[in-house]
PDB file of C-alpha atoms and ligand atoms in Angstrom:
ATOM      1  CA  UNK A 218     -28.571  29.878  71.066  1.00 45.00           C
ATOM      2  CA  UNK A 219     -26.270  27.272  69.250  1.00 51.00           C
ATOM      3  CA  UNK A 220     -26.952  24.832  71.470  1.00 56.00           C
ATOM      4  CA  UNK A 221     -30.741  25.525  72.091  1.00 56.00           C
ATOM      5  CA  UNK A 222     -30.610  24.912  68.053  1.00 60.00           C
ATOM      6  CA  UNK A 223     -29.060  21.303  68.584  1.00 54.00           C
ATOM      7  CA  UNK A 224     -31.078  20.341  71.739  1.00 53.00           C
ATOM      8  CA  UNK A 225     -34.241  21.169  69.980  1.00 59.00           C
ATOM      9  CA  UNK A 226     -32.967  18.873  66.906  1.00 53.00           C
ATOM     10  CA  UNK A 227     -32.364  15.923  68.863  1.00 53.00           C
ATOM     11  CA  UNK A 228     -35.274  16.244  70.197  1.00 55.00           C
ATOM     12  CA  UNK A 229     -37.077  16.648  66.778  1.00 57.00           C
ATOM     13  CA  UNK A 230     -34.962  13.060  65.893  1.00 54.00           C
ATOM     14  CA  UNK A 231     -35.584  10.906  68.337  1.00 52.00           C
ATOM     15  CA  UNK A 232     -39.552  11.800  68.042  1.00 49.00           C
ATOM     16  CA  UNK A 233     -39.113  10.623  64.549  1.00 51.00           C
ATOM     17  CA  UNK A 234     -37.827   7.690  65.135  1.00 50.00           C
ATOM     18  CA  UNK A 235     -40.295   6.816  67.834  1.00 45.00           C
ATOM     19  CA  UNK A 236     -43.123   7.765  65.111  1.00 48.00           C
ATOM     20  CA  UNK A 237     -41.441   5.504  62.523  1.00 46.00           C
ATOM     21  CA  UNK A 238     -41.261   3.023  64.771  1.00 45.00           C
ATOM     22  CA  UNK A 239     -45.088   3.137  65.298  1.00 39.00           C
ATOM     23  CA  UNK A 240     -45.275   2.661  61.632  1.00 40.00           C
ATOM     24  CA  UNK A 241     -43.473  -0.276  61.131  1.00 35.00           C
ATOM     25  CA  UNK A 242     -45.805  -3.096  60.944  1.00 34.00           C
ATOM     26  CA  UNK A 243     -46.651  -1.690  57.064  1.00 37.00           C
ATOM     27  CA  UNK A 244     -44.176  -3.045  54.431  1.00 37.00           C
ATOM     28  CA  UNK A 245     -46.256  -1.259  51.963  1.00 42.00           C
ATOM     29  CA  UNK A 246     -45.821   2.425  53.376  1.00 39.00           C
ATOM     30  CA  UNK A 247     -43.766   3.802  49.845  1.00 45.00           C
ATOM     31  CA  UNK A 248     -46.602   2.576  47.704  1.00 44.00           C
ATOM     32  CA  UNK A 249     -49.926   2.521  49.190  1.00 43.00           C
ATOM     33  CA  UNK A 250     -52.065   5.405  49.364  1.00 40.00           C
ATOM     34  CA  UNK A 251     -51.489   9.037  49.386  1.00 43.00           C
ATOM     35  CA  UNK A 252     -53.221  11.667  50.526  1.00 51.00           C
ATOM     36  CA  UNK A 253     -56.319  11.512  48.079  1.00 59.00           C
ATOM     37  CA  UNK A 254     -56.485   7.707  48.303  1.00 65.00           C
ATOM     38  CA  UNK A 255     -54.643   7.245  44.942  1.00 77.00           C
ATOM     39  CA  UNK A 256     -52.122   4.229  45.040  1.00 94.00           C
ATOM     40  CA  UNK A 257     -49.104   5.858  44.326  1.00 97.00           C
ATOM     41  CA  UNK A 258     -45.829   4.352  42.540  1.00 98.00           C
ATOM     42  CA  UNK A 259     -42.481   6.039  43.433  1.00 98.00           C
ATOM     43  CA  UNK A 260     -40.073   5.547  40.508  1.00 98.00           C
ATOM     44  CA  UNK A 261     -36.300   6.768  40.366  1.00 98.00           C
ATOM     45  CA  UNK A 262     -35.005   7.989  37.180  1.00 98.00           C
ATOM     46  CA  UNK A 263     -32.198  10.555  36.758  1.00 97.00           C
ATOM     47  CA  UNK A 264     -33.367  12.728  33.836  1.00 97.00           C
ATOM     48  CA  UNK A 265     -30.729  13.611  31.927  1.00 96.00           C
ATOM     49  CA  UNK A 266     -31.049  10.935  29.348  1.00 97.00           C
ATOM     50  CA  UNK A 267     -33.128  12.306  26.066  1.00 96.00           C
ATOM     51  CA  UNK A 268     -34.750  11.131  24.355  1.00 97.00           C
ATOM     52  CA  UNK A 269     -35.830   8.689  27.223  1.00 98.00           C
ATOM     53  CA  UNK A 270     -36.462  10.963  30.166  1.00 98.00           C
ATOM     54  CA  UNK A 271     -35.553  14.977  30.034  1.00 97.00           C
ATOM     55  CA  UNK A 272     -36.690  17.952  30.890  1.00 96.00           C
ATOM     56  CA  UNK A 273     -36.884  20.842  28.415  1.00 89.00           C
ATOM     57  CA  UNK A 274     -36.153  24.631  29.501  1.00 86.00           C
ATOM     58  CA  UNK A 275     -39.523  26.179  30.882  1.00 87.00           C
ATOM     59  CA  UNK A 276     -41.778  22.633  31.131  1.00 88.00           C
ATOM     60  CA  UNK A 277     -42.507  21.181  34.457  1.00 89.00           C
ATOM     61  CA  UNK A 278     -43.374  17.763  33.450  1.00 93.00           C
ATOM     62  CA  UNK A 279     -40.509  15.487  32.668  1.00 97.00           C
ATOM     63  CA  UNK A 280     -40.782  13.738  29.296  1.00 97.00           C
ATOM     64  CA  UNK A 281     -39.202  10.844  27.213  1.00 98.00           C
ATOM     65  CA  UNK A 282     -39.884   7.258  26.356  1.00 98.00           C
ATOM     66  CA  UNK A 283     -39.686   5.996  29.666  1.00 98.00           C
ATOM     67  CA  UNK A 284     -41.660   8.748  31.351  1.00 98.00           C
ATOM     68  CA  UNK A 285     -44.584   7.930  28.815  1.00 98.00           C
ATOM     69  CA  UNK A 286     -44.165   4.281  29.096  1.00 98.00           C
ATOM     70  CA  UNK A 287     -44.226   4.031  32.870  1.00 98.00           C
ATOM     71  CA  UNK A 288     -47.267   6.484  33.289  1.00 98.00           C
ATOM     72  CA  UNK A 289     -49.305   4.202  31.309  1.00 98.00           C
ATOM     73  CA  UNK A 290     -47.919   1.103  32.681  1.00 98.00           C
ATOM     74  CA  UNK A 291     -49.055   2.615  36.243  1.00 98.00           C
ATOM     75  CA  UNK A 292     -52.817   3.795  34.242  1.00 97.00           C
ATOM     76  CA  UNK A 293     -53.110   0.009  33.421  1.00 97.00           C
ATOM     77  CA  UNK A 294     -52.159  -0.805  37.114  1.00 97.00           C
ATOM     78  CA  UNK A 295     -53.985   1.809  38.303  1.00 96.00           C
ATOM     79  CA  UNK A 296     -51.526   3.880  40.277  1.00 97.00           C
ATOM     80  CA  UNK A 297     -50.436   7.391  40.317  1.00 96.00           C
ATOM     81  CA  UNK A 298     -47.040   7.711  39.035  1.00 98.00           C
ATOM     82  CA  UNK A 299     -44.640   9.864  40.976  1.00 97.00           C
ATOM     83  CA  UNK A 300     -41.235  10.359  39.523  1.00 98.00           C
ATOM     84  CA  UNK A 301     -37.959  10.678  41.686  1.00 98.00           C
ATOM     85  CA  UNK A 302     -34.994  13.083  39.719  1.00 97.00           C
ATOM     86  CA  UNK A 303     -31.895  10.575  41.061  1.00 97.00           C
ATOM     87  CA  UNK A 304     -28.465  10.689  39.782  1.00 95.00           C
ATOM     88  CA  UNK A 305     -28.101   7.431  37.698  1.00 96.00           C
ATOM     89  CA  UNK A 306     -25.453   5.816  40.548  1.00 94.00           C
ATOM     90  CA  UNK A 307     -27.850   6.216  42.903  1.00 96.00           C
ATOM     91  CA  UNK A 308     -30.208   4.913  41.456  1.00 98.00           C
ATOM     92  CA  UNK A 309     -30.259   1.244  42.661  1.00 98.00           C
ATOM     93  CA  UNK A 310     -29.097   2.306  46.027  1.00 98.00           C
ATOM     94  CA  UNK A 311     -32.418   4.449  46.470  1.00 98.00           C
ATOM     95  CA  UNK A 312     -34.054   0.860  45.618  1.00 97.00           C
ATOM     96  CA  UNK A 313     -32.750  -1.075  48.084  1.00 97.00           C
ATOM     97  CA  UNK A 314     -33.043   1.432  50.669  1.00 97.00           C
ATOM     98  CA  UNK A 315     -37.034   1.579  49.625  1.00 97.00           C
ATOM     99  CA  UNK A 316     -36.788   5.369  48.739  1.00 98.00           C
ATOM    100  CA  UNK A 317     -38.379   4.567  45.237  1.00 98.00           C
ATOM    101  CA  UNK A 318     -40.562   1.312  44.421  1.00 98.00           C
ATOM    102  CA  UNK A 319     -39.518   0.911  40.737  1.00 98.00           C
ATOM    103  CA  UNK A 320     -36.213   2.835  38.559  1.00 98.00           C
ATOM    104  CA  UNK A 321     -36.688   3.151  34.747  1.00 98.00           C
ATOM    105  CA  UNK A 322     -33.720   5.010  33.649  1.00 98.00           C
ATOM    106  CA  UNK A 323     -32.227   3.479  30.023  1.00 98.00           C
ATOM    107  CA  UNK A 324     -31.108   0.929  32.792  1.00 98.00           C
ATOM    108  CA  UNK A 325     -29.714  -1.814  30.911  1.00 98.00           C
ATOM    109  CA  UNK A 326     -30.515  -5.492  32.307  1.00 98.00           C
ATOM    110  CA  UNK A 327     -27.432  -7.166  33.090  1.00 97.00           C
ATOM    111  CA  UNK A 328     -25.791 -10.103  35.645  1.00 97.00           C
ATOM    112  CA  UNK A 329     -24.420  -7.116  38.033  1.00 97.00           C
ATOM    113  CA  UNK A 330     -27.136  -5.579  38.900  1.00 98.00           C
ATOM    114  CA  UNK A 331     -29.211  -8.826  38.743  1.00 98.00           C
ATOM    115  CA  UNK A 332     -27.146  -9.473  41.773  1.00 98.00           C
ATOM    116  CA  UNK A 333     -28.726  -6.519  43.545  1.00 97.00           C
ATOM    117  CA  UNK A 334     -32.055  -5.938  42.228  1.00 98.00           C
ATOM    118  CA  UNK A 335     -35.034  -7.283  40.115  1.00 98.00           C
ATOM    119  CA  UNK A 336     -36.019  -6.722  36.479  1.00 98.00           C
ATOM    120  CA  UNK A 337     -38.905  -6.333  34.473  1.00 98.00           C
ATOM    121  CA  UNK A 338     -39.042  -7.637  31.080  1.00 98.00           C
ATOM    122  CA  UNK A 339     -37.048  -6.178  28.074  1.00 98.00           C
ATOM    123  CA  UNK A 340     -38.810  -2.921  26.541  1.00 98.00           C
ATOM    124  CA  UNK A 341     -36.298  -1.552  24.523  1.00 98.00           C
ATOM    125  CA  UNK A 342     -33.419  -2.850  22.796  1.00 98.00           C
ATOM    126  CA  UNK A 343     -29.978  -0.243  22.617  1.00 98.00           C
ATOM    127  CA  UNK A 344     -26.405  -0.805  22.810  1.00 97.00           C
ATOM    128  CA  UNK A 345     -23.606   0.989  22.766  1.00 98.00           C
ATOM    129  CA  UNK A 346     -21.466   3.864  20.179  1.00 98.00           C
ATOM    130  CA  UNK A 347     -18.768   6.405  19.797  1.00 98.00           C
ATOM    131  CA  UNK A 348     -19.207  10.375  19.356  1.00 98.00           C
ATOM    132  CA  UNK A 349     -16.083  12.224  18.077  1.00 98.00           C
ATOM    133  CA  UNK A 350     -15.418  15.351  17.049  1.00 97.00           C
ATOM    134  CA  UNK A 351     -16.255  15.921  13.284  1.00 96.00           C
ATOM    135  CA  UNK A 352     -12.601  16.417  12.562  1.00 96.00           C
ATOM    136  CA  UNK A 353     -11.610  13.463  14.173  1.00 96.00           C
ATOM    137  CA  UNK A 354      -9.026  11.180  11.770  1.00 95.00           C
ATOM    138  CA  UNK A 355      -7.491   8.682  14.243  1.00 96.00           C
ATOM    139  CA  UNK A 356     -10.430   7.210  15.753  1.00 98.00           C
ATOM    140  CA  UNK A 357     -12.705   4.816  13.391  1.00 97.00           C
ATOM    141  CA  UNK A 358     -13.142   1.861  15.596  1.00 97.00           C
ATOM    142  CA  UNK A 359     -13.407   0.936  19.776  1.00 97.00           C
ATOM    143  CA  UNK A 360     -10.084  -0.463  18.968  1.00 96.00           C
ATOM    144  CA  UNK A 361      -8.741   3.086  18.143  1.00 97.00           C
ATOM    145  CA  UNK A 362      -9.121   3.921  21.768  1.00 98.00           C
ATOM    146  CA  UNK A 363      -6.229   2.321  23.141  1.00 97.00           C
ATOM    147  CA  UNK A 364      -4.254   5.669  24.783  1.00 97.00           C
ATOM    148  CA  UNK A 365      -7.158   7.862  24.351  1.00 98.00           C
ATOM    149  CA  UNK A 366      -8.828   9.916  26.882  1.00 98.00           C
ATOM    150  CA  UNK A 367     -12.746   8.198  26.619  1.00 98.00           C
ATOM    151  CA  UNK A 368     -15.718  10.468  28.236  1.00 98.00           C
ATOM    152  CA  UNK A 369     -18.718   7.890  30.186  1.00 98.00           C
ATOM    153  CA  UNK A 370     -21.326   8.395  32.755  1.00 97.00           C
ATOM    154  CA  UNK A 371     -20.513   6.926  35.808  1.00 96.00           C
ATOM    155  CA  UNK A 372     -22.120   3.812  36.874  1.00 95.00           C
ATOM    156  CA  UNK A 373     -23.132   3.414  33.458  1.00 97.00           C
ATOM    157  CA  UNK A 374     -22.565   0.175  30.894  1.00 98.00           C
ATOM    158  CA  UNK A 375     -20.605   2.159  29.223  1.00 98.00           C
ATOM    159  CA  UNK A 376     -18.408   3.214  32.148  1.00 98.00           C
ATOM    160  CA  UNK A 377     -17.748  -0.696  32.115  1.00 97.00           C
ATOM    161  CA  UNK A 378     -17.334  -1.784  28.688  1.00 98.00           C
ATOM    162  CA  UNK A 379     -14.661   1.246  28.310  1.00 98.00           C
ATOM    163  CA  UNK A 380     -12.581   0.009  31.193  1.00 97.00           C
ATOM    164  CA  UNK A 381     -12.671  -3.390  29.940  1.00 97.00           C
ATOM    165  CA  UNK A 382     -11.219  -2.711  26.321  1.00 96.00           C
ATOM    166  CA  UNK A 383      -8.153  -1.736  28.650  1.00 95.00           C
ATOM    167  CA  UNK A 384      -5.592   1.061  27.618  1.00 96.00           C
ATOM    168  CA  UNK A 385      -8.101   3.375  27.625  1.00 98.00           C
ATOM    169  CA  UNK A 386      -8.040   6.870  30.066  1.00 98.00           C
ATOM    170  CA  UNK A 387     -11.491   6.841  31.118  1.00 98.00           C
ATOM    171  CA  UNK A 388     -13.234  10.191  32.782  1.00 98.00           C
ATOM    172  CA  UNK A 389     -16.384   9.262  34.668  1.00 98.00           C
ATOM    173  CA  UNK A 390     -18.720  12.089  34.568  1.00 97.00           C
ATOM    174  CA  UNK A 391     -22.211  12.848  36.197  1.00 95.00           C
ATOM    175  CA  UNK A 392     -24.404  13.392  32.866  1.00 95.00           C
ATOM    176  CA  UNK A 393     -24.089  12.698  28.749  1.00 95.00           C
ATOM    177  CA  UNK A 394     -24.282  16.077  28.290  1.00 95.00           C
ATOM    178  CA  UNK A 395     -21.241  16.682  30.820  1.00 97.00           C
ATOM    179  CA  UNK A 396     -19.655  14.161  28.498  1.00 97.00           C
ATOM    180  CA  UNK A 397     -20.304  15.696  24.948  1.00 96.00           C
ATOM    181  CA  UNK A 398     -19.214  19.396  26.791  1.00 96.00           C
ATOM    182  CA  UNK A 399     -16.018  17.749  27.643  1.00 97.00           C
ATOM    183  CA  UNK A 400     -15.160  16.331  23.951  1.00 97.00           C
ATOM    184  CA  UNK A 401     -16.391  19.949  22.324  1.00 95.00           C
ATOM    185  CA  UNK A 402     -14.092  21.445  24.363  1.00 96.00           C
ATOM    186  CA  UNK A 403     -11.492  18.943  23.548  1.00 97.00           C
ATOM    187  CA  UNK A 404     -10.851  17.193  27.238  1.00 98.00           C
ATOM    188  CA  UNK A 405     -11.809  14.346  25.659  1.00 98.00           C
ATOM    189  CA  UNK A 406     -11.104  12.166  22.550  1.00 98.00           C
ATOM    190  CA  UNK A 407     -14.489  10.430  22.826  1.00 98.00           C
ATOM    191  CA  UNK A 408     -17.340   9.438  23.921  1.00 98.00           C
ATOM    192  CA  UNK A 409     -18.723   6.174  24.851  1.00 98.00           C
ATOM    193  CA  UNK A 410     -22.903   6.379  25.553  1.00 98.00           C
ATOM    194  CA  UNK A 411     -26.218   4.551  24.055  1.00 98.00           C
ATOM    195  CA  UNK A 412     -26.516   4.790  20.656  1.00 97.00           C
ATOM    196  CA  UNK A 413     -30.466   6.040  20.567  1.00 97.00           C
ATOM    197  CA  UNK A 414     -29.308   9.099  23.126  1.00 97.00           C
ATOM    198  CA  UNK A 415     -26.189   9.453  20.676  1.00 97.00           C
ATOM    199  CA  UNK A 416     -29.017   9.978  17.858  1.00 95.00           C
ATOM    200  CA  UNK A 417     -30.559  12.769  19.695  1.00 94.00           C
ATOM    201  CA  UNK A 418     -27.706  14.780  20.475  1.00 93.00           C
ATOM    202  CA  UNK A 419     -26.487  14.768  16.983  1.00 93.00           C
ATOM    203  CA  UNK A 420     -30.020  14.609  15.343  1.00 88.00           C
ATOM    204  CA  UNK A 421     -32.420  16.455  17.508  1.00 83.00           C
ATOM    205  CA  UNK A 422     -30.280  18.792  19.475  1.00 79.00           C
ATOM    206  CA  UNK A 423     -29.158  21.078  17.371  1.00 80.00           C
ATOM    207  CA  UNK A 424     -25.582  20.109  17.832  1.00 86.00           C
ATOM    208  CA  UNK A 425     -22.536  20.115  15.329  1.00 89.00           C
ATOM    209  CA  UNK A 426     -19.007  19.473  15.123  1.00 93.00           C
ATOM    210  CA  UNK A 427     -19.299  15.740  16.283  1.00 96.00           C
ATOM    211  CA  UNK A 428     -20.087  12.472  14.569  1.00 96.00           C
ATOM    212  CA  UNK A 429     -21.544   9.522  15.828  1.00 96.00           C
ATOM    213  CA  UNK A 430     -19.468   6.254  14.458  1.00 97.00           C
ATOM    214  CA  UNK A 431     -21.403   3.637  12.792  1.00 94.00           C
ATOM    215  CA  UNK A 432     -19.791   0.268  15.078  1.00 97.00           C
ATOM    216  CA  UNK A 433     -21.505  -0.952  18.064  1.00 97.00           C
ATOM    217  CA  UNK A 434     -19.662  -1.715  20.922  1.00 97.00           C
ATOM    218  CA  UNK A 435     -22.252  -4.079  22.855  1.00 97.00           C
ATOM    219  CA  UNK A 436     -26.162  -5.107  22.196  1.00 97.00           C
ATOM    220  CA  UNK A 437     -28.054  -3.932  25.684  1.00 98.00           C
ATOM    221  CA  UNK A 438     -31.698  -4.396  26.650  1.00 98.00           C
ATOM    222  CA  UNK A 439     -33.199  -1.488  28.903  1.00 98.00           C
ATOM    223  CA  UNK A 440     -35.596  -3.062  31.817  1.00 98.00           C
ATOM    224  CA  UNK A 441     -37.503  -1.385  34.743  1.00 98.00           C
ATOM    225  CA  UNK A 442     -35.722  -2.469  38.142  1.00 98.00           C
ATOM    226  CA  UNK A 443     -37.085  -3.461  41.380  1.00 98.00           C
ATOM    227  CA  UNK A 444     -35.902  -4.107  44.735  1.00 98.00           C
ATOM    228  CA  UNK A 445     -35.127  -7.414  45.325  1.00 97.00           C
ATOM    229  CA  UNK A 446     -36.998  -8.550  47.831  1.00 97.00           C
ATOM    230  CA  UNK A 447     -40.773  -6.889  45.475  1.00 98.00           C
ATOM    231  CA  UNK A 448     -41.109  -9.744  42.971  1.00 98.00           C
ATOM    232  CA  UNK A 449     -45.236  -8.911  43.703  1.00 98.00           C
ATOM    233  CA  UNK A 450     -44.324  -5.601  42.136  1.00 98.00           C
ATOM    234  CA  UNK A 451     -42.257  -7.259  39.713  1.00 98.00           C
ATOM    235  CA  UNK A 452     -45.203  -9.333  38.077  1.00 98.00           C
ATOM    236  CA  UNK A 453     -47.760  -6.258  37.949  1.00 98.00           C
ATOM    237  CA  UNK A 454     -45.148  -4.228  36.311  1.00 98.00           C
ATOM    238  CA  UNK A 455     -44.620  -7.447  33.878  1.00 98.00           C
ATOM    239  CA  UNK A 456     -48.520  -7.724  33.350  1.00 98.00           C
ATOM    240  CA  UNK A 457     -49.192  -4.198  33.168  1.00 98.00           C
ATOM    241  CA  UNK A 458     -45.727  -3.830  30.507  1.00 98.00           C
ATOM    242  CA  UNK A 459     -47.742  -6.850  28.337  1.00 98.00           C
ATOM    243  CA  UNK A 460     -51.061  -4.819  28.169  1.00 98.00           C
ATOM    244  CA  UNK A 461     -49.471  -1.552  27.323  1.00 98.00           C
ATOM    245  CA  UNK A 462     -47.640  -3.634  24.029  1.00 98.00           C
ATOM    246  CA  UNK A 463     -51.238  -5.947  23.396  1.00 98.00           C
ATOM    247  CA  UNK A 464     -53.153  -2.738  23.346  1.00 98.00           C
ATOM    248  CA  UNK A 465     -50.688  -0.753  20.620  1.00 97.00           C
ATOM    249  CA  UNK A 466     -49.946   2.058  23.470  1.00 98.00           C
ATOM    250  CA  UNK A 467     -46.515   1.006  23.112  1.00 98.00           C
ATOM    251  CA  UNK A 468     -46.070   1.427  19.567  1.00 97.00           C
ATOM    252  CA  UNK A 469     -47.764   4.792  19.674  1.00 98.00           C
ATOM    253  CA  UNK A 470     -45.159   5.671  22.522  1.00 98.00           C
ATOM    254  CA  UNK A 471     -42.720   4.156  20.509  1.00 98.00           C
ATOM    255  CA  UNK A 472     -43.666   6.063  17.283  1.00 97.00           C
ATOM    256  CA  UNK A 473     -43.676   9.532  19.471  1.00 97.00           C
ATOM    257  CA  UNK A 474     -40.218   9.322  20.068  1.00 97.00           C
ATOM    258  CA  UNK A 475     -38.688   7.071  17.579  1.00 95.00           C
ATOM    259  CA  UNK A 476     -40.724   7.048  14.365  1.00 89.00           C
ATOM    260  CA  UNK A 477     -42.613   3.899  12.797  1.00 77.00           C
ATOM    261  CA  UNK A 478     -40.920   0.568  13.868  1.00 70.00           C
ATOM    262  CA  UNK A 479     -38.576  -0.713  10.840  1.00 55.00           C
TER     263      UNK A 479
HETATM  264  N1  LIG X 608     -27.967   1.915  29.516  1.00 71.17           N
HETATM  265  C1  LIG X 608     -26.868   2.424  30.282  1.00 71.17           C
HETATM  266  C2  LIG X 608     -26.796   1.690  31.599  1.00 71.17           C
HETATM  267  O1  LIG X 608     -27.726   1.057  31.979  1.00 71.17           O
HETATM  268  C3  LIG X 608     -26.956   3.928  30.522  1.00 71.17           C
HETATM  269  C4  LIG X 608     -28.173   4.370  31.241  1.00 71.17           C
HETATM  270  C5  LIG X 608     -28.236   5.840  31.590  1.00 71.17           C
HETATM  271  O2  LIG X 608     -27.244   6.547  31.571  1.00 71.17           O
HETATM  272  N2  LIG X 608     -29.369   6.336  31.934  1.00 71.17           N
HETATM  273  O3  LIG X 608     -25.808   1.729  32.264  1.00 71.17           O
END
């Protein structure tokens, strides 16, 4: 029986292959057309990053800043926008191995991942803070951290910028909220994240017993990625991006989330 299981999946593998192999003269298979002739545009984001992509308890639809700006940057390009829950470190991996077309994720543009992938243009400017618990006396400044145990996403910019102040026991965790559960519960001194999601835990959550410290560790913009090798996709995502701030979509977006631009 076993064995009649594996034979049959073998079988089932190597007729894939042969069928991708008959498909491989189209280098535009992820985002051409689906089945009702809609151009559709895969994009990776791993929602767990309010108020910039989330999902609430009970709603299907994922929501945020990103998930309203990239919806009508694919309306202007006329594409269907199809989102892709990915944890953020695999994020850029599901890029280059063509599993999504575009990532917008809070990803902040920097040299590293220039290395590995393209970038749209700026459209939103963050940067880095501290959470601590509302008690917390010895910790006013990133230079209180030196022997403290410091909460970050993994794969994140602040994952980095924490290991580089040096001294510093880092725990890499899968989500922000893993990361504010682990300093309520006192496994952690701190935690290192971007200052707008910061905002919304404190502010919009609900939460108590932390505080968000006023210094900022680094000054980050947030850009849409794309695989290397796409710079076509690059420049309709760059066009489309300029039409959605010319026609004051943006700043409605903006407003939704954020309140009136200072
Ligand atoms: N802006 C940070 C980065 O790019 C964090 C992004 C995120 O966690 N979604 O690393």
């Amino acid at each position: 029986m076993k064995r009649k299981r594996i034979l049959a999946l073998i079988a089932a593998m190597a007729f894939a292959m042969l069928a991708l192999a008959g498909c491989g003269g189209n280098p535009n298979a992820s985002s051409s057309a689906s089945g009702s002739g809609a151009k559709v545009l895969k994009v990776g984001s791993s929602i767990d990053f309010a108020p910039f992509e989330f999902q609430d308890e009970g709603q299907k639809d994922y929501q945020g800043f990103d998930m309203d700006l990239i919806r009508a940057i694919g309306k202007e390009m006329g594409y269907e926008v199809e989102i892709q829950n990915l944890g953020f470190d695999g994020l850029i991996p599901a890029l280059q191995a063509k599993n999504v077309d575009a990532v917008i994720s809070g990803m902040t543009i920097n040299d590293d991942r220039k290395a590995n992938v393209l970038f749209s243009e700026p459209y939103y400017q963050s940067g880095l803070t501290m959470v601590v618990r509302e008690d917390e006396e010895g910790i006013k400044t990133f230079n209180d951290l030196k022997g403290k145990k410091v909460a970050v996403q993994i794969g994140t910019t602040s994952a980095e910028a924490v290991k580089k102040l040096g001294g510093v026991e880092v725990k890499e965790l899968n989500t922000p909220a893993d990361c504010f559960m682990e300093l309520k519960g006192k496994g952690v001194d701190a935690v290192v994240n971007d200052r707008p999601v910061n905002d919304y835990f404190i502010h919009k959550s609900g939460t108590t017993g932390v505080k968000q410290l006023e210094e900022r560790l680094t000054s980050e913009d947030y850009g849409i990625a794309i695989a290397k090798d796409n710079a076509e996709l690059q420049k309709k995502i760059d066009e489309a991006l300029k039409k959605v701030k010319e026609s004051g979509e943006y700043d409605k977006i903006f407003a939704k989330w954020f309140g009136e631009k200072k």
